[in-house]
Amino acid sequence: MRALAEEIGETTHVSQVSGDELSTLTYAYSAKHGTRVTMEDAERLPFHATSSGLAVLTYSNVALVNAILSKPLDKRTSHTMVDPSQIRDELGRISARGYAESVSGYEQDVHSVAAPLFAGGATVCGALAIAAPVGRVNGALRSRMIAAVQDRARMITDMMGGAMPVSPDSA
């Protein structure tokens, strides 16, 4: 986490699925900037309002997705998606591109990207995310964040003995 935070210059974090919750497992800050996105130990992250949550929800079983989207969803900012059909549409887009993105969905002025982590049997178990202040995310930084989370998520999945899901197109 520290190496990734220093490479990108922004906050990195890993979250894990625990039942029907997503919680922060570990995080690291870059020393490059005084202004940064901060995390709380064992912070609970909403599935619908964070890039980590959306990345996990995209690859979760239908029962979990239905359970999460059938509950009232907290509108944390004016940008938080709370309409289940809108969220389901976004999950389809995330599946197609392989990463999730949230701009001010969980916290105003935070831009994050995340990629899912998989355990054995291609079961989603968490997500790797990079979060930065919105004002610092230009096209170049955004591209670096996306590439880094996708690359490192594959690496972490491999290190855990997990497997990426096989897409119907590649079968």
Short mmCIF file of N, CA and C in Angstrom, two decimals:
data_model
loop_
_atom_site.label_atom_id
_atom_site.label_comp_id
_atom_site.label_asym_id
_atom_site.label_seq_id
_atom_site.Cartn_x
_atom_site.Cartn_y
_atom_site.Cartn_z
N MET A 1 0.81 -1.19 0.00
CA MET A 1 0.00 0.00 0.00
C MET A 1 0.86 1.26 0.00
N ARG A 2 1.90 1.23 0.83
CA ARG A 2 2.78 2.42 0.90
C ARG A 2 3.46 2.69 -0.43
N ALA A 3 3.95 1.65 -1.07
CA ALA A 3 4.63 1.83 -2.35
C ALA A 3 3.67 2.39 -3.40
N LEU A 4 2.46 1.90 -3.42
CA LEU A 4 1.46 2.41 -4.37
C LEU A 4 1.09 3.85 -4.06
N ALA A 5 0.92 4.17 -2.77
CA ALA A 5 0.60 5.55 -2.37
C ALA A 5 1.71 6.50 -2.80
N GLU A 6 2.95 6.09 -2.64
CA GLU A 6 4.07 6.95 -3.04
C GLU A 6 4.18 7.05 -4.56
N GLU A 7 3.95 5.94 -5.25
CA GLU A 7 4.03 5.95 -6.71
C GLU A 7 3.01 6.90 -7.33
N ILE A 8 1.79 6.84 -6.85
CA ILE A 8 0.71 7.66 -7.40
C ILE A 8 0.64 9.02 -6.72
N GLY A 9 1.09 9.10 -5.48
CA GLY A 9 1.06 10.37 -4.75
C GLY A 9 -0.27 10.63 -4.06
N GLU A 10 -1.07 9.57 -3.86
CA GLU A 10 -2.39 9.73 -3.26
C GLU A 10 -2.67 8.60 -2.26
N THR A 11 -3.76 8.72 -1.54
CA THR A 11 -4.17 7.72 -0.55
C THR A 11 -4.59 6.43 -1.23
N THR A 12 -4.12 5.32 -0.69
CA THR A 12 -4.53 4.00 -1.19
C THR A 12 -5.18 3.24 -0.04
N HIS A 13 -6.12 2.37 -0.37
CA HIS A 13 -6.70 1.54 0.68
C HIS A 13 -7.28 0.26 0.13
N VAL A 14 -7.31 -0.75 1.00
CA VAL A 14 -7.93 -2.03 0.69
C VAL A 14 -9.09 -2.21 1.64
N SER A 15 -10.21 -2.63 1.08
CA SER A 15 -11.37 -2.94 1.90
C SER A 15 -11.74 -4.40 1.68
N GLN A 16 -12.43 -4.97 2.67
CA GLN A 16 -12.82 -6.36 2.57
C GLN A 16 -14.31 -6.52 2.85
N VAL A 17 -14.87 -7.52 2.21
CA VAL A 17 -16.28 -7.85 2.43
C VAL A 17 -16.37 -8.66 3.70
N SER A 18 -17.29 -8.28 4.55
CA SER A 18 -17.55 -9.02 5.79
C SER A 18 -19.06 -9.12 5.92
N GLY A 19 -19.62 -10.24 5.45
CA GLY A 19 -21.07 -10.39 5.44
C GLY A 19 -21.67 -9.42 4.45
N ASP A 20 -22.54 -8.54 4.94
CA ASP A 20 -23.16 -7.55 4.05
C ASP A 20 -22.59 -6.16 4.27
N GLU A 21 -21.32 -6.13 4.76
CA GLU A 21 -20.64 -4.86 4.96
C GLU A 21 -19.29 -4.86 4.24
N LEU A 22 -18.80 -3.67 4.01
CA LEU A 22 -17.48 -3.47 3.43
C LEU A 22 -16.70 -2.63 4.43
N SER A 23 -15.55 -3.12 4.86
CA SER A 23 -14.78 -2.37 5.84
C SER A 23 -13.33 -2.21 5.40
N THR A 24 -12.75 -1.10 5.82
CA THR A 24 -11.36 -0.79 5.49
C THR A 24 -10.45 -1.76 6.23
N LEU A 25 -9.57 -2.39 5.49
CA LEU A 25 -8.62 -3.34 6.07
C LEU A 25 -7.29 -2.65 6.35
N THR A 26 -6.81 -1.88 5.36
CA THR A 26 -5.54 -1.17 5.51
C THR A 26 -5.51 0.02 4.56
N TYR A 27 -4.68 0.99 4.87
CA TYR A 27 -4.55 2.17 4.01
C TYR A 27 -3.17 2.77 4.19
N ALA A 28 -2.80 3.60 3.22
CA ALA A 28 -1.51 4.30 3.27
C ALA A 28 -1.67 5.68 2.65
N TYR A 29 -0.91 6.62 3.18
CA TYR A 29 -0.91 7.98 2.67
C TYR A 29 0.41 8.28 1.97
N SER A 30 0.36 9.14 1.00
CA SER A 30 1.57 9.63 0.35
C SER A 30 2.05 10.87 1.10
N ALA A 31 3.34 11.01 1.20
CA ALA A 31 3.91 12.21 1.82
C ALA A 31 4.03 13.35 0.81
N LYS A 32 3.63 13.11 -0.43
CA LYS A 32 3.80 14.09 -1.50
C LYS A 32 2.96 15.36 -1.28
N HIS A 33 1.76 15.21 -0.69
CA HIS A 33 0.85 16.34 -0.52
C HIS A 33 0.41 16.46 0.94
N GLY A 34 0.29 17.68 1.40
CA GLY A 34 -0.24 17.92 2.74
C GLY A 34 -1.75 17.72 2.79
N THR A 35 -2.42 18.06 1.69
CA THR A 35 -3.86 17.86 1.60
C THR A 35 -4.09 16.50 0.97
N ARG A 36 -4.81 15.64 1.69
CA ARG A 36 -5.04 14.29 1.19
C ARG A 36 -6.34 13.72 1.75
N VAL A 37 -6.80 12.68 1.13
CA VAL A 37 -7.98 11.96 1.61
C VAL A 37 -7.53 11.13 2.80
N THR A 38 -8.25 11.21 3.90
CA THR A 38 -7.90 10.45 5.09
C THR A 38 -8.91 9.32 5.31
N MET A 39 -8.47 8.30 6.01
CA MET A 39 -9.28 7.11 6.27
C MET A 39 -9.39 6.90 7.77
N GLU A 40 -10.36 6.12 8.17
CA GLU A 40 -10.52 5.71 9.56
C GLU A 40 -10.21 4.22 9.67
N ASP A 41 -9.62 3.80 10.77
CA ASP A 41 -9.39 2.37 10.99
C ASP A 41 -10.72 1.63 11.00
N ALA A 42 -10.78 0.53 10.27
CA ALA A 42 -11.97 -0.33 10.19
C ALA A 42 -13.23 0.44 9.79
N GLU A 43 -13.05 1.50 9.03
CA GLU A 43 -14.18 2.30 8.57
C GLU A 43 -15.13 1.45 7.72
N ARG A 44 -16.43 1.57 7.96
CA ARG A 44 -17.44 0.88 7.17
C ARG A 44 -17.74 1.74 5.95
N LEU A 45 -17.68 1.14 4.78
CA LEU A 45 -17.90 1.87 3.53
C LEU A 45 -19.21 1.41 2.89
N PRO A 46 -20.07 2.33 2.50
CA PRO A 46 -21.31 1.92 1.85
C PRO A 46 -21.04 1.40 0.44
N PHE A 47 -21.73 0.33 0.09
CA PHE A 47 -21.54 -0.27 -1.23
C PHE A 47 -21.94 0.69 -2.35
N HIS A 48 -23.00 1.44 -2.15
CA HIS A 48 -23.56 2.25 -3.24
C HIS A 48 -22.87 3.59 -3.45
N ALA A 49 -22.08 4.06 -2.48
CA ALA A 49 -21.57 5.43 -2.53
C ALA A 49 -20.06 5.53 -2.69
N THR A 50 -19.37 4.41 -2.78
CA THR A 50 -17.91 4.43 -2.90
C THR A 50 -17.47 3.63 -4.12
N SER A 51 -16.31 3.97 -4.65
CA SER A 51 -15.79 3.18 -5.77
C SER A 51 -15.50 1.76 -5.30
N SER A 52 -14.99 1.60 -4.08
CA SER A 52 -14.73 0.26 -3.54
C SER A 52 -16.01 -0.55 -3.47
N GLY A 53 -17.04 0.04 -2.91
CA GLY A 53 -18.32 -0.65 -2.78
C GLY A 53 -18.92 -1.03 -4.12
N LEU A 54 -18.86 -0.12 -5.07
CA LEU A 54 -19.40 -0.41 -6.40
C LEU A 54 -18.59 -1.49 -7.10
N ALA A 55 -17.26 -1.48 -6.93
CA ALA A 55 -16.42 -2.52 -7.54
C ALA A 55 -16.79 -3.88 -6.97
N VAL A 56 -16.99 -3.95 -5.67
CA VAL A 56 -17.36 -5.22 -5.03
C VAL A 56 -18.77 -5.63 -5.45
N LEU A 57 -19.70 -4.71 -5.40
CA LEU A 57 -21.09 -5.03 -5.73
C LEU A 57 -21.22 -5.56 -7.16
N THR A 58 -20.42 -5.03 -8.07
CA THR A 58 -20.45 -5.47 -9.47
C THR A 58 -20.23 -6.97 -9.61
N TYR A 59 -19.37 -7.52 -8.77
CA TYR A 59 -19.01 -8.93 -8.88
C TYR A 59 -19.61 -9.80 -7.77
N SER A 60 -20.51 -9.23 -6.98
CA SER A 60 -21.15 -9.96 -5.89
C SER A 60 -22.29 -10.81 -6.41
N ASN A 61 -22.70 -11.77 -5.58
CA ASN A 61 -23.83 -12.61 -5.98
C ASN A 61 -25.12 -11.78 -5.97
N VAL A 62 -26.07 -12.24 -6.72
CA VAL A 62 -27.34 -11.50 -6.91
C VAL A 62 -28.04 -11.26 -5.58
N ALA A 63 -27.97 -12.23 -4.67
CA ALA A 63 -28.66 -12.08 -3.38
C ALA A 63 -28.11 -10.89 -2.60
N LEU A 64 -26.79 -10.71 -2.59
CA LEU A 64 -26.21 -9.57 -1.87
C LEU A 64 -26.58 -8.27 -2.56
N VAL A 65 -26.48 -8.23 -3.87
CA VAL A 65 -26.83 -7.02 -4.61
C VAL A 65 -28.28 -6.64 -4.32
N ASN A 66 -29.18 -7.60 -4.39
CA ASN A 66 -30.60 -7.33 -4.12
C ASN A 66 -30.82 -6.87 -2.68
N ALA A 67 -30.12 -7.49 -1.73
CA ALA A 67 -30.25 -7.10 -0.32
C ALA A 67 -29.78 -5.66 -0.10
N ILE A 68 -28.66 -5.31 -0.68
CA ILE A 68 -28.11 -3.95 -0.52
C ILE A 68 -29.04 -2.93 -1.17
N LEU A 69 -29.47 -3.21 -2.39
CA LEU A 69 -30.26 -2.23 -3.14
C LEU A 69 -31.72 -2.18 -2.72
N SER A 70 -32.16 -3.12 -1.89
CA SER A 70 -33.55 -3.08 -1.41
C SER A 70 -33.70 -2.24 -0.14
N LYS A 71 -32.58 -1.90 0.48
CA LYS A 71 -32.59 -1.08 1.69
C LYS A 71 -32.59 0.40 1.30
N PRO A 72 -33.07 1.27 2.20
CA PRO A 72 -32.93 2.71 1.92
C PRO A 72 -31.44 3.05 1.84
N LEU A 73 -31.05 3.78 0.80
CA LEU A 73 -29.66 4.14 0.57
C LEU A 73 -29.42 5.59 0.97
N ASP A 74 -28.42 5.79 1.79
CA ASP A 74 -28.09 7.11 2.33
C ASP A 74 -27.50 8.00 1.25
N LYS A 75 -28.10 9.16 1.05
CA LYS A 75 -27.60 10.14 0.08
C LYS A 75 -26.60 11.03 0.82
N ARG A 76 -25.34 10.65 0.78
CA ARG A 76 -24.30 11.34 1.54
C ARG A 76 -23.94 12.71 0.97
N THR A 77 -24.00 12.83 -0.37
CA THR A 77 -23.73 14.11 -1.03
C THR A 77 -24.75 14.27 -2.16
N SER A 78 -24.72 15.40 -2.81
CA SER A 78 -25.63 15.60 -3.94
C SER A 78 -25.28 14.70 -5.12
N HIS A 79 -24.11 14.06 -5.10
CA HIS A 79 -23.66 13.20 -6.19
C HIS A 79 -23.85 11.70 -5.89
N THR A 80 -24.32 11.37 -4.72
CA THR A 80 -24.49 9.96 -4.34
C THR A 80 -25.64 9.34 -5.11
N MET A 81 -25.37 8.21 -5.78
CA MET A 81 -26.44 7.48 -6.46
C MET A 81 -27.25 6.70 -5.42
N VAL A 82 -28.57 6.89 -5.43
CA VAL A 82 -29.42 6.16 -4.50
C VAL A 82 -30.56 5.42 -5.22
N ASP A 83 -30.69 5.62 -6.52
CA ASP A 83 -31.72 4.93 -7.29
C ASP A 83 -31.19 3.55 -7.68
N PRO A 84 -31.83 2.46 -7.19
CA PRO A 84 -31.32 1.12 -7.49
C PRO A 84 -31.17 0.83 -8.98
N SER A 85 -32.05 1.33 -9.82
CA SER A 85 -31.91 1.05 -11.25
C SER A 85 -30.71 1.79 -11.84
N GLN A 86 -30.45 2.99 -11.37
CA GLN A 86 -29.27 3.74 -11.80
C GLN A 86 -27.99 3.02 -11.34
N ILE A 87 -28.02 2.50 -10.13
CA ILE A 87 -26.85 1.78 -9.61
C ILE A 87 -26.63 0.50 -10.41
N ARG A 88 -27.70 -0.23 -10.71
CA ARG A 88 -27.56 -1.46 -11.51
C ARG A 88 -26.98 -1.15 -12.90
N ASP A 89 -27.41 -0.05 -13.50
CA ASP A 89 -26.84 0.36 -14.79
C ASP A 89 -25.34 0.63 -14.65
N GLU A 90 -24.96 1.30 -13.55
CA GLU A 90 -23.54 1.60 -13.32
C GLU A 90 -22.75 0.31 -13.10
N LEU A 91 -23.31 -0.67 -12.43
CA LEU A 91 -22.63 -1.95 -12.22
C LEU A 91 -22.31 -2.61 -13.56
N GLY A 92 -23.21 -2.50 -14.52
CA GLY A 92 -22.96 -3.03 -15.85
C GLY A 92 -21.79 -2.33 -16.53
N ARG A 93 -21.72 -1.01 -16.37
CA ARG A 93 -20.60 -0.26 -16.96
C ARG A 93 -19.27 -0.62 -16.28
N ILE A 94 -19.32 -0.81 -14.97
CA ILE A 94 -18.11 -1.19 -14.23
C ILE A 94 -17.62 -2.55 -14.69
N SER A 95 -18.53 -3.48 -14.86
CA SER A 95 -18.17 -4.82 -15.32
C SER A 95 -17.49 -4.76 -16.69
N ALA A 96 -17.98 -3.90 -17.56
CA ALA A 96 -17.42 -3.79 -18.91
C ALA A 96 -16.02 -3.19 -18.91
N ARG A 97 -15.75 -2.24 -18.00
CA ARG A 97 -14.44 -1.58 -18.03
C ARG A 97 -13.46 -2.13 -16.99
N GLY A 98 -13.94 -2.83 -15.95
CA GLY A 98 -13.06 -3.46 -14.98
C GLY A 98 -12.66 -2.62 -13.79
N TYR A 99 -13.20 -1.46 -13.63
CA TYR A 99 -12.92 -0.62 -12.46
C TYR A 99 -14.14 0.24 -12.17
N ALA A 100 -14.22 0.69 -10.92
CA ALA A 100 -15.30 1.59 -10.49
C ALA A 100 -14.70 2.97 -10.21
N GLU A 101 -15.55 3.97 -10.33
CA GLU A 101 -15.11 5.35 -10.11
C GLU A 101 -16.21 6.09 -9.37
N SER A 102 -15.80 6.91 -8.42
CA SER A 102 -16.76 7.73 -7.68
C SER A 102 -16.18 9.13 -7.55
N VAL A 103 -16.97 10.11 -7.93
CA VAL A 103 -16.57 11.50 -7.78
C VAL A 103 -17.59 12.16 -6.85
N SER A 104 -17.15 12.42 -5.62
CA SER A 104 -17.98 13.06 -4.59
C SER A 104 -19.21 12.23 -4.21
N GLY A 105 -19.16 10.93 -4.39
CA GLY A 105 -20.30 10.08 -4.03
C GLY A 105 -20.38 9.79 -2.55
N TYR A 106 -19.24 9.60 -1.90
CA TYR A 106 -19.20 9.29 -0.48
C TYR A 106 -18.87 10.53 0.35
N GLU A 107 -17.92 11.27 -0.14
CA GLU A 107 -17.51 12.50 0.53
C GLU A 107 -17.27 13.56 -0.54
N GLN A 108 -17.80 14.74 -0.30
CA GLN A 108 -17.65 15.84 -1.25
C GLN A 108 -16.17 16.07 -1.55
N ASP A 109 -15.85 16.30 -2.80
CA ASP A 109 -14.50 16.66 -3.23
C ASP A 109 -13.48 15.51 -3.14
N VAL A 110 -13.98 14.26 -3.14
CA VAL A 110 -13.08 13.10 -3.19
C VAL A 110 -13.37 12.33 -4.47
N HIS A 111 -12.31 12.07 -5.22
CA HIS A 111 -12.38 11.30 -6.46
C HIS A 111 -11.65 9.98 -6.20
N SER A 112 -12.35 8.87 -6.38
CA SER A 112 -11.69 7.59 -6.14
C SER A 112 -11.95 6.62 -7.28
N VAL A 113 -11.01 5.72 -7.47
CA VAL A 113 -11.15 4.62 -8.41
C VAL A 113 -10.80 3.34 -7.66
N ALA A 114 -11.46 2.24 -8.02
CA ALA A 114 -11.24 0.98 -7.32
C ALA A 114 -11.38 -0.18 -8.29
N ALA A 115 -10.68 -1.25 -7.97
CA ALA A 115 -10.79 -2.50 -8.71
C ALA A 115 -11.03 -3.61 -7.70
N PRO A 116 -11.81 -4.61 -8.09
CA PRO A 116 -12.15 -5.70 -7.17
C PRO A 116 -10.97 -6.64 -6.92
N LEU A 117 -11.01 -7.27 -5.75
CA LEU A 117 -10.06 -8.32 -5.39
C LEU A 117 -10.85 -9.62 -5.30
N PHE A 118 -10.23 -10.71 -5.75
CA PHE A 118 -10.93 -11.99 -5.80
C PHE A 118 -10.18 -13.07 -5.02
N ALA A 119 -10.95 -13.89 -4.31
CA ALA A 119 -10.42 -15.05 -3.61
C ALA A 119 -10.56 -16.25 -4.54
N GLY A 120 -10.35 -17.44 -4.00
CA GLY A 120 -10.52 -18.66 -4.78
C GLY A 120 -11.92 -18.76 -5.34
N GLY A 121 -12.04 -19.44 -6.46
CA GLY A 121 -13.35 -19.57 -7.09
C GLY A 121 -13.84 -18.29 -7.71
N ALA A 122 -12.94 -17.33 -7.92
CA ALA A 122 -13.29 -16.03 -8.51
C ALA A 122 -14.38 -15.32 -7.72
N THR A 123 -14.36 -15.51 -6.39
CA THR A 123 -15.32 -14.85 -5.50
C THR A 123 -14.77 -13.50 -5.07
N VAL A 124 -15.52 -12.44 -5.29
CA VAL A 124 -15.06 -11.11 -4.89
C VAL A 124 -14.97 -11.06 -3.37
N CYS A 125 -13.85 -10.53 -2.87
CA CYS A 125 -13.64 -10.49 -1.42
C CYS A 125 -13.31 -9.08 -0.92
N GLY A 126 -13.12 -8.14 -1.83
CA GLY A 126 -12.77 -6.79 -1.42
C GLY A 126 -12.40 -5.94 -2.62
N ALA A 127 -11.75 -4.83 -2.32
CA ALA A 127 -11.35 -3.91 -3.40
C ALA A 127 -10.10 -3.14 -3.00
N LEU A 128 -9.37 -2.75 -4.01
CA LEU A 128 -8.22 -1.86 -3.87
C LEU A 128 -8.64 -0.52 -4.46
N ALA A 129 -8.39 0.56 -3.73
CA ALA A 129 -8.81 1.89 -4.22
C ALA A 129 -7.70 2.91 -4.03
N ILE A 130 -7.76 3.93 -4.86
CA ILE A 130 -6.93 5.12 -4.74
C ILE A 130 -7.89 6.30 -4.67
N ALA A 131 -7.67 7.18 -3.70
CA ALA A 131 -8.56 8.34 -3.52
C ALA A 131 -7.73 9.62 -3.46
N ALA A 132 -8.24 10.65 -4.13
CA ALA A 132 -7.53 11.92 -4.20
C ALA A 132 -8.53 13.07 -4.13
N PRO A 133 -8.08 14.24 -3.72
CA PRO A 133 -8.95 15.41 -3.79
C PRO A 133 -9.34 15.68 -5.24
N VAL A 134 -10.60 15.99 -5.48
CA VAL A 134 -11.12 16.22 -6.83
C VAL A 134 -10.27 17.22 -7.60
N GLY A 135 -9.88 18.29 -6.97
CA GLY A 135 -9.14 19.35 -7.65
C GLY A 135 -7.79 18.94 -8.19
N ARG A 136 -7.26 17.82 -7.71
CA ARG A 136 -5.94 17.37 -8.16
C ARG A 136 -6.04 16.33 -9.29
N VAL A 137 -7.24 15.81 -9.52
CA VAL A 137 -7.38 14.72 -10.49
C VAL A 137 -7.61 15.28 -11.89
N ASN A 138 -6.54 15.31 -12.67
CA ASN A 138 -6.63 15.68 -14.08
C ASN A 138 -6.64 14.40 -14.91
N GLY A 139 -6.67 14.51 -16.20
CA GLY A 139 -6.72 13.34 -17.07
C GLY A 139 -5.55 12.39 -16.87
N ALA A 140 -4.35 12.94 -16.73
CA ALA A 140 -3.15 12.11 -16.57
C ALA A 140 -3.18 11.35 -15.25
N LEU A 141 -3.51 12.04 -14.15
CA LEU A 141 -3.55 11.37 -12.85
C LEU A 141 -4.66 10.32 -12.83
N ARG A 142 -5.81 10.65 -13.38
CA ARG A 142 -6.93 9.69 -13.43
C ARG A 142 -6.51 8.42 -14.17
N SER A 143 -5.85 8.57 -15.31
CA SER A 143 -5.39 7.41 -16.08
C SER A 143 -4.39 6.58 -15.28
N ARG A 144 -3.49 7.23 -14.58
CA ARG A 144 -2.51 6.51 -13.75
C ARG A 144 -3.20 5.79 -12.61
N MET A 145 -4.19 6.42 -11.98
CA MET A 145 -4.93 5.78 -10.89
C MET A 145 -5.64 4.53 -11.38
N ILE A 146 -6.32 4.63 -12.52
CA ILE A 146 -7.07 3.50 -13.08
C ILE A 146 -6.12 2.35 -13.41
N ALA A 147 -5.05 2.64 -14.12
CA ALA A 147 -4.10 1.59 -14.50
C ALA A 147 -3.49 0.93 -13.26
N ALA A 148 -3.15 1.73 -12.27
CA ALA A 148 -2.51 1.20 -11.06
C ALA A 148 -3.45 0.30 -10.27
N VAL A 149 -4.72 0.70 -10.07
CA VAL A 149 -5.62 -0.16 -9.29
C VAL A 149 -5.91 -1.45 -10.03
N GLN A 150 -6.04 -1.39 -11.35
CA GLN A 150 -6.30 -2.62 -12.09
C GLN A 150 -5.10 -3.56 -12.03
N ASP A 151 -3.91 -3.03 -12.24
CA ASP A 151 -2.69 -3.84 -12.20
C ASP A 151 -2.47 -4.43 -10.82
N ARG A 152 -2.53 -3.60 -9.78
CA ARG A 152 -2.27 -4.07 -8.41
C ARG A 152 -3.37 -5.00 -7.91
N ALA A 153 -4.62 -4.78 -8.31
CA ALA A 153 -5.70 -5.68 -7.90
C ALA A 153 -5.47 -7.08 -8.46
N ARG A 154 -5.02 -7.16 -9.72
CA ARG A 154 -4.68 -8.47 -10.30
C ARG A 154 -3.52 -9.11 -9.54
N MET A 155 -2.52 -8.31 -9.19
CA MET A 155 -1.36 -8.82 -8.46
C MET A 155 -1.77 -9.33 -7.07
N ILE A 156 -2.57 -8.55 -6.35
CA ILE A 156 -3.02 -8.96 -5.01
C ILE A 156 -3.88 -10.21 -5.11
N THR A 157 -4.77 -10.25 -6.08
CA THR A 157 -5.60 -11.44 -6.29
C THR A 157 -4.72 -12.66 -6.50
N ASP A 158 -3.71 -12.55 -7.34
CA ASP A 158 -2.77 -13.66 -7.58
C ASP A 158 -2.04 -14.04 -6.30
N MET A 159 -1.57 -13.05 -5.54
CA MET A 159 -0.83 -13.32 -4.30
C MET A 159 -1.69 -14.04 -3.27
N MET A 160 -3.00 -13.77 -3.28
CA MET A 160 -3.91 -14.42 -2.33
C MET A 160 -4.35 -15.79 -2.83
N GLY A 161 -3.91 -16.18 -4.02
CA GLY A 161 -4.34 -17.46 -4.56
C GLY A 161 -5.74 -17.39 -5.15
N GLY A 162 -6.19 -16.18 -5.44
CA GLY A 162 -7.51 -15.99 -6.02
C GLY A 162 -7.47 -16.11 -7.52
N ALA A 163 -8.62 -15.90 -8.11
CA ALA A 163 -8.73 -15.98 -9.56
C ALA A 163 -9.67 -14.91 -10.06
N MET A 164 -9.28 -14.26 -11.14
CA MET A 164 -10.14 -13.29 -11.78
C MET A 164 -11.30 -14.06 -12.44
N PRO A 165 -12.50 -13.49 -12.44
CA PRO A 165 -13.61 -14.18 -13.09
C PRO A 165 -13.38 -14.25 -14.61
N VAL A 166 -13.88 -15.30 -15.20
CA VAL A 166 -13.77 -15.45 -16.65
C VAL A 166 -14.97 -14.76 -17.26
N SER A 167 -14.70 -13.85 -18.18
CA SER A 167 -15.80 -13.14 -18.82
C SER A 167 -16.43 -14.06 -19.87
N PRO A 168 -17.73 -13.93 -20.10
CA PRO A 168 -18.38 -14.75 -21.11
C PRO A 168 -17.75 -14.59 -22.50
N ASP A 169 -17.19 -13.42 -22.77
CA ASP A 169 -16.58 -13.16 -24.08
C ASP A 169 -15.30 -13.94 -24.30
N SER A 170 -14.60 -14.27 -23.19
CA SER A 170 -13.32 -14.96 -23.33
C SER A 170 -13.44 -16.47 -23.16
N ALA A 171 -14.64 -16.95 -22.85
CA ALA A 171 -14.82 -18.39 -22.61
C ALA A 171 -14.93 -19.15 -23.93
#
